[in-house]
Coordinates of C-alpha atoms in Angstrom, one line a residue:
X28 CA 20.4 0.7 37.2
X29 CA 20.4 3.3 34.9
X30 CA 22.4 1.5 32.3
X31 CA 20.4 -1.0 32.6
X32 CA 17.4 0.4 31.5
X33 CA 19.3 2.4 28.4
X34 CA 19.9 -1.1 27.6
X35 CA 16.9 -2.1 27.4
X36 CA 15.3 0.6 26.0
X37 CA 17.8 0.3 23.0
X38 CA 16.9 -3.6 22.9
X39 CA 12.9 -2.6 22.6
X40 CA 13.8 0.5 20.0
X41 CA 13.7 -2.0 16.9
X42 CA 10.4 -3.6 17.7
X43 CA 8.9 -0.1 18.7
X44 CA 9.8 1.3 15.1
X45 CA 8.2 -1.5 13.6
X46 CA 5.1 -1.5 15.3
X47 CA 5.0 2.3 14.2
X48 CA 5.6 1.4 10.6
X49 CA 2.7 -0.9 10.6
X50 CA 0.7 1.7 12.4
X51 CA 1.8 4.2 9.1
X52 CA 0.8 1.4 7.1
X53 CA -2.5 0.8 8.1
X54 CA -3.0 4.5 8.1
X55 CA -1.9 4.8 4.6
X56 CA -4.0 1.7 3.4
X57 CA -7.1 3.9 4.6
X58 CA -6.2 6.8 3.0
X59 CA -5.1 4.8 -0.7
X60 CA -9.0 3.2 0.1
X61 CA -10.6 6.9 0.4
X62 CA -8.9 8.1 -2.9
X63 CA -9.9 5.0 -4.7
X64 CA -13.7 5.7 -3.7
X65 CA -13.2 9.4 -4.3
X66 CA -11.7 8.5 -8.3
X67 CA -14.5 6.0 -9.0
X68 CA -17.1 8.5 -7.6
X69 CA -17.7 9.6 -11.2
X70 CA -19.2 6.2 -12.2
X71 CA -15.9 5.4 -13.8
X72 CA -12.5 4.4 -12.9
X73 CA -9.8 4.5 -15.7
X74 CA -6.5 2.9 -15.1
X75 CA -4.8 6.0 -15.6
X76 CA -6.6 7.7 -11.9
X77 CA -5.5 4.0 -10.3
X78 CA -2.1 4.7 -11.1
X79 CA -2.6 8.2 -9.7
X80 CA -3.8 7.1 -6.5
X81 CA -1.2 4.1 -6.0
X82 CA 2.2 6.0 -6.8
X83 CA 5.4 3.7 -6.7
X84 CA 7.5 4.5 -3.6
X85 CA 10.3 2.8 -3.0
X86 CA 10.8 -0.2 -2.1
X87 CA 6.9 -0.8 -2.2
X88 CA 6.0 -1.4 -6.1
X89 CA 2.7 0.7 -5.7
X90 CA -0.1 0.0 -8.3
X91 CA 0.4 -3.0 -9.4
X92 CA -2.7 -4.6 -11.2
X93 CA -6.0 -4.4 -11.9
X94 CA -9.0 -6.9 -12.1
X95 CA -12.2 -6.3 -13.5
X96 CA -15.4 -8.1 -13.7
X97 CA -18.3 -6.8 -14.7
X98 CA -18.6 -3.3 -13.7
X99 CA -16.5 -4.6 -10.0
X100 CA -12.8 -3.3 -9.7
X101 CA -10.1 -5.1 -7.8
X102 CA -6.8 -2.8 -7.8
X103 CA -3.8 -5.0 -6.3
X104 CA -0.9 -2.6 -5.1
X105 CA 1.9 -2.6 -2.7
X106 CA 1.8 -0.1 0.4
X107 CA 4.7 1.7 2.3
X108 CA 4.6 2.2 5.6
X109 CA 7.5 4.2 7.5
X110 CA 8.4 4.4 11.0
X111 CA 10.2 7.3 12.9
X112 CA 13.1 8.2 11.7
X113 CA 16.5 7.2 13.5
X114 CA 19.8 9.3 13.9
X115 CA 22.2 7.8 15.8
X116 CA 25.5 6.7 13.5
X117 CA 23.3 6.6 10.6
X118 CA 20.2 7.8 9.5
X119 CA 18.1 4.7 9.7
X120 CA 13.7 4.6 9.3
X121 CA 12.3 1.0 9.7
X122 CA 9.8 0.6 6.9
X123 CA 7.5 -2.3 5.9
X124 CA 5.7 -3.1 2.8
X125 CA 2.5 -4.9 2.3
X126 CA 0.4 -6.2 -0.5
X127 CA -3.1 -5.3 -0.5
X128 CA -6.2 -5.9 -2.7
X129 CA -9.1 -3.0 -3.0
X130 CA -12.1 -4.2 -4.4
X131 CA -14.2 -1.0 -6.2
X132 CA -18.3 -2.3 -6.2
X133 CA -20.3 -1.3 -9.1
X134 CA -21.4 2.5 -9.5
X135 CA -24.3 3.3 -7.4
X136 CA -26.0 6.6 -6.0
X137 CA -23.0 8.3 -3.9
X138 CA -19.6 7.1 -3.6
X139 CA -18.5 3.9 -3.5
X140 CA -16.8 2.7 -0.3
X141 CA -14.0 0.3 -1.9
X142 CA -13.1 -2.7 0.6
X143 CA -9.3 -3.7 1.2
X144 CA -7.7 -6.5 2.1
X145 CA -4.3 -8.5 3.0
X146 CA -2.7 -10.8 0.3
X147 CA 0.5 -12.6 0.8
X148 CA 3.6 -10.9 -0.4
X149 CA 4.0 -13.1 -2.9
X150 CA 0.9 -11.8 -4.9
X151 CA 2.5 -8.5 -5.6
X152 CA 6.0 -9.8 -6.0
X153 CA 4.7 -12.1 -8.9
X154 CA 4.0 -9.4 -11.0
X155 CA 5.9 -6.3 -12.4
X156 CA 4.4 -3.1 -11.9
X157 CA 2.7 -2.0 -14.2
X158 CA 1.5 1.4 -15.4
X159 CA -1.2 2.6 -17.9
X160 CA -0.2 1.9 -21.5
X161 CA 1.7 -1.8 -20.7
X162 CA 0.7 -4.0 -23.0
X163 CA -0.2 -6.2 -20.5
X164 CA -2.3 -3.8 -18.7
X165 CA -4.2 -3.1 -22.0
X166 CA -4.7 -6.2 -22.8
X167 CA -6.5 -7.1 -19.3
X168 CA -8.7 -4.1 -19.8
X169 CA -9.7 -5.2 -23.3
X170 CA -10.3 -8.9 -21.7
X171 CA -12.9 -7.3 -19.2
X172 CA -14.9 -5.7 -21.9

């Protein structure tokens, strides 16, 4: 009986440790969302405090691009979200990635409470990531003005 349930409980382990990542994930998208609101609490929100906020950790790409209309903000970046770490042979820590878009309203009285939400992979494996002073990335920001 008792092997049994070892069995069993090593069988579940995988799915546990991925539920756990996606728990740190969701966690961490909260968190990105709060420091986003806190850097565009000044009225402004460079893309140099964006790539501050959304460091590259790998495998996720981090900050990867930014949208603006008018004086609205949509930062696209790639999240991390790690599970508990593992040591039986090897060191192994399930981790999953996901691609999320926070949306930065206009400046108004307080600090703005960004909203996020879920894209498809594909949306931030399309693009490189990208960091203040790309070309690219200039050339957006010189679009929205």
């Amino acid at each position: 009986m008792a092997v049994v349930g070892v069995w069993i409980w090593l069988e579940t382990q995988p799915a546990r440790d991925e539920a756990q990542a996606r728990k740190n994930l969701r966690e961490n998208v909260e968190v990105l969302r709060d420091r986003l609101g806190e850097a565009a609490a000044d009225g402004s929100l460079p893309d140099t405090e964006i790539a501050q906020v959304f460091p590259p950790s790998k495998p996720a790409k981090g900050f990867v691009g930014v949208t603006r209309q008018g004086e609205t903000v949509t930062v696209v970046a790639e999240v991390l979200g790690h599970g508990p770490p593992r040591a039986f042979i090897f060191v192994y820590e399930r981790s999953v990635a996901g691609c999320y878009a926070f949306e930065v309203p206009p400046p108004a009285p307080g600090a703005p409470q960004p909203s996020t939400r879920e894209l498809p992979q594909e949306a931030c494996a399309v693009g490189a990531a990208t960091l203040p002073g790309s070309d690219r990335l200039e050339q957006q920001s010189r679009d929205a003005k």
